[in-house]
Amino acid sequence: MTTSEPATVEEPAVVVHYRLHADFALGHPWLHRVLGPRAGLELDADGLRVRFGPWLVETPLSNLAGAEATGPYRALRVFGVRLSLADRGLTFGTTTRGGVCLRFREPVRGIDPWGRIRHPGLTVTVSEPELVAEAVNRIVAGS
């Protein structure tokens, strides 16, 4: 007599995609064309990916250290890609309204294609920063 083991059912990975939030007064249709249709933040079982035009920041979930909703921001310091000279943090900005600041355990590649500059954090202006921060912090608490 043989015994059969119960079949394991794998649940499909859940992909969460947050679009970048842009001020319509600043030419949102133009901005969408420049950044591309995939611009935004994706969070799933494979990790975190943030796309902003030709820039891509990606890291496994185990490298996430925490997140918080931040803002509002001053207009001169938010739009586009910006490197903080104070801490090497990276910003992908499209609006002054606010965003989410992501912190990493180990700095990640981002602004340069060779990865010489590593970033301990990334601020990105997504449409729902509080939800992103909550999701990241739940992941961090569970690890």
XYZ file of C-alpha atoms in Angstrom:
143
model
C 0.000 0.000 0.000
C 1.370 3.391 -0.930
C 0.551 6.677 0.645
C 0.289 9.809 -1.345
C 1.429 13.147 -0.060
C -0.960 16.044 -0.284
C -0.447 18.199 -3.318
C 1.041 21.577 -2.662
C -0.666 24.475 -4.295
C 1.437 27.536 -4.981
C -0.418 30.795 -4.834
C 0.332 33.232 -7.624
C 2.632 36.096 -6.731
C 0.831 39.311 -6.002
C 2.194 42.285 -7.878
C 1.514 45.730 -6.508
C 2.184 48.570 -8.932
C 2.049 52.198 -7.849
C 2.040 54.861 -10.515
C 4.085 57.995 -10.181
C 2.039 60.968 -9.041
C 2.418 64.029 -11.251
C 1.021 67.532 -11.062
C -1.197 68.172 -14.074
C -0.079 71.819 -14.164
C 3.424 70.634 -15.058
C 2.450 68.881 -18.282
C 1.487 65.404 -17.117
C 0.948 63.990 -20.666
C 4.449 65.116 -21.631
C 5.906 63.639 -18.468
C 4.193 60.296 -19.131
C 5.730 60.140 -22.619
C 9.214 60.909 -21.306
C 9.132 58.459 -18.396
C 7.347 55.678 -20.255
C 4.285 53.577 -19.462
C 6.128 51.352 -16.960
C 7.289 54.208 -14.730
C 6.375 53.553 -11.134
C 6.996 51.238 -8.219
C 6.431 47.480 -8.245
C 6.525 45.375 -5.105
C 6.126 41.594 -5.293
C 7.685 38.344 -4.075
C 10.703 38.922 -6.327
C 11.494 42.271 -4.712
C 11.166 45.991 -5.254
C 11.555 47.689 -8.649
C 11.251 51.403 -9.234
C 11.392 52.657 -12.835
C 11.791 56.300 -13.783
C 12.473 56.735 -17.494
C 15.826 55.028 -18.167
C 16.616 54.632 -14.444
C 15.860 51.451 -12.548
C 16.362 50.682 -8.874
C 15.768 47.082 -7.849
C 16.469 45.108 -4.721
C 15.239 41.938 -2.993
C 12.694 42.239 -0.198
C 15.337 41.171 2.313
C 17.220 44.425 1.628
C 14.311 46.661 2.661
C 14.934 48.377 6.016
C 11.797 50.535 6.246
C 9.766 53.303 4.659
C 7.859 56.436 5.516
C 5.563 58.829 3.700
C 7.221 62.241 3.344
C 6.470 65.663 1.934
C 5.300 68.075 0.772
C 8.473 69.114 -1.029
C 9.858 72.370 -2.380
C 9.493 72.604 -6.163
C 13.140 73.362 -6.863
C 14.284 70.171 -5.157
C 11.848 67.538 -6.365
C 11.359 67.289 -10.123
C 13.399 64.734 -12.021
C 16.269 62.615 -10.774
C 18.307 64.052 -7.929
C 21.249 62.799 -5.896
C 21.622 64.055 -2.340
C 25.180 65.152 -1.702
C 24.563 64.845 2.049
C 23.807 61.099 2.175
C 23.877 59.841 -1.460
C 20.103 59.264 -1.307
C 18.299 59.222 -4.644
C 15.046 60.979 -5.558
C 12.700 60.220 -8.465
C 10.313 63.147 -8.287
C 7.269 64.299 -10.216
C 5.254 66.330 -7.705
C 5.617 68.531 -4.634
C 2.680 66.825 -2.878
C 4.680 64.040 -1.280
C 6.140 60.607 -1.732
C 7.657 57.672 0.065
C 11.189 57.407 1.393
C 12.519 53.855 1.162
C 15.525 52.795 3.256
C 17.784 49.863 2.420
C 19.938 47.600 4.593
C 22.680 47.649 1.936
C 22.939 50.602 -0.496
C 21.601 49.963 -4.010
C 22.553 50.929 -7.556
C 20.546 53.652 -9.211
C 21.790 56.888 -10.692
C 24.744 55.673 -12.744
C 24.709 52.660 -15.079
C 27.960 51.246 -13.633
C 26.748 51.110 -10.027
C 29.692 53.061 -8.641
C 27.381 55.278 -6.609
C 25.265 53.337 -4.128
C 22.176 54.771 -2.445
C 21.106 54.055 1.155
C 17.624 55.383 0.384
C 15.256 56.277 -2.427
C 12.469 58.833 -2.375
C 9.825 58.369 -5.065
C 6.621 60.331 -5.601
C 4.034 57.588 -6.002
C 0.294 58.172 -6.025
C -0.312 56.550 -2.614
C 2.829 56.961 -0.478
C 1.152 55.933 2.774
C 0.109 52.564 1.317
C 3.589 51.901 -0.042
C 5.185 52.749 3.319
C 2.711 50.485 5.122
C 3.375 47.565 2.737
C 7.157 47.911 3.022
C 7.045 48.179 6.804
C 4.883 45.032 7.011
C 7.466 43.186 4.926
C 10.289 44.427 7.156
C 8.400 43.475 10.345
C 7.787 39.960 9.001
C 11.413 39.276 8.163
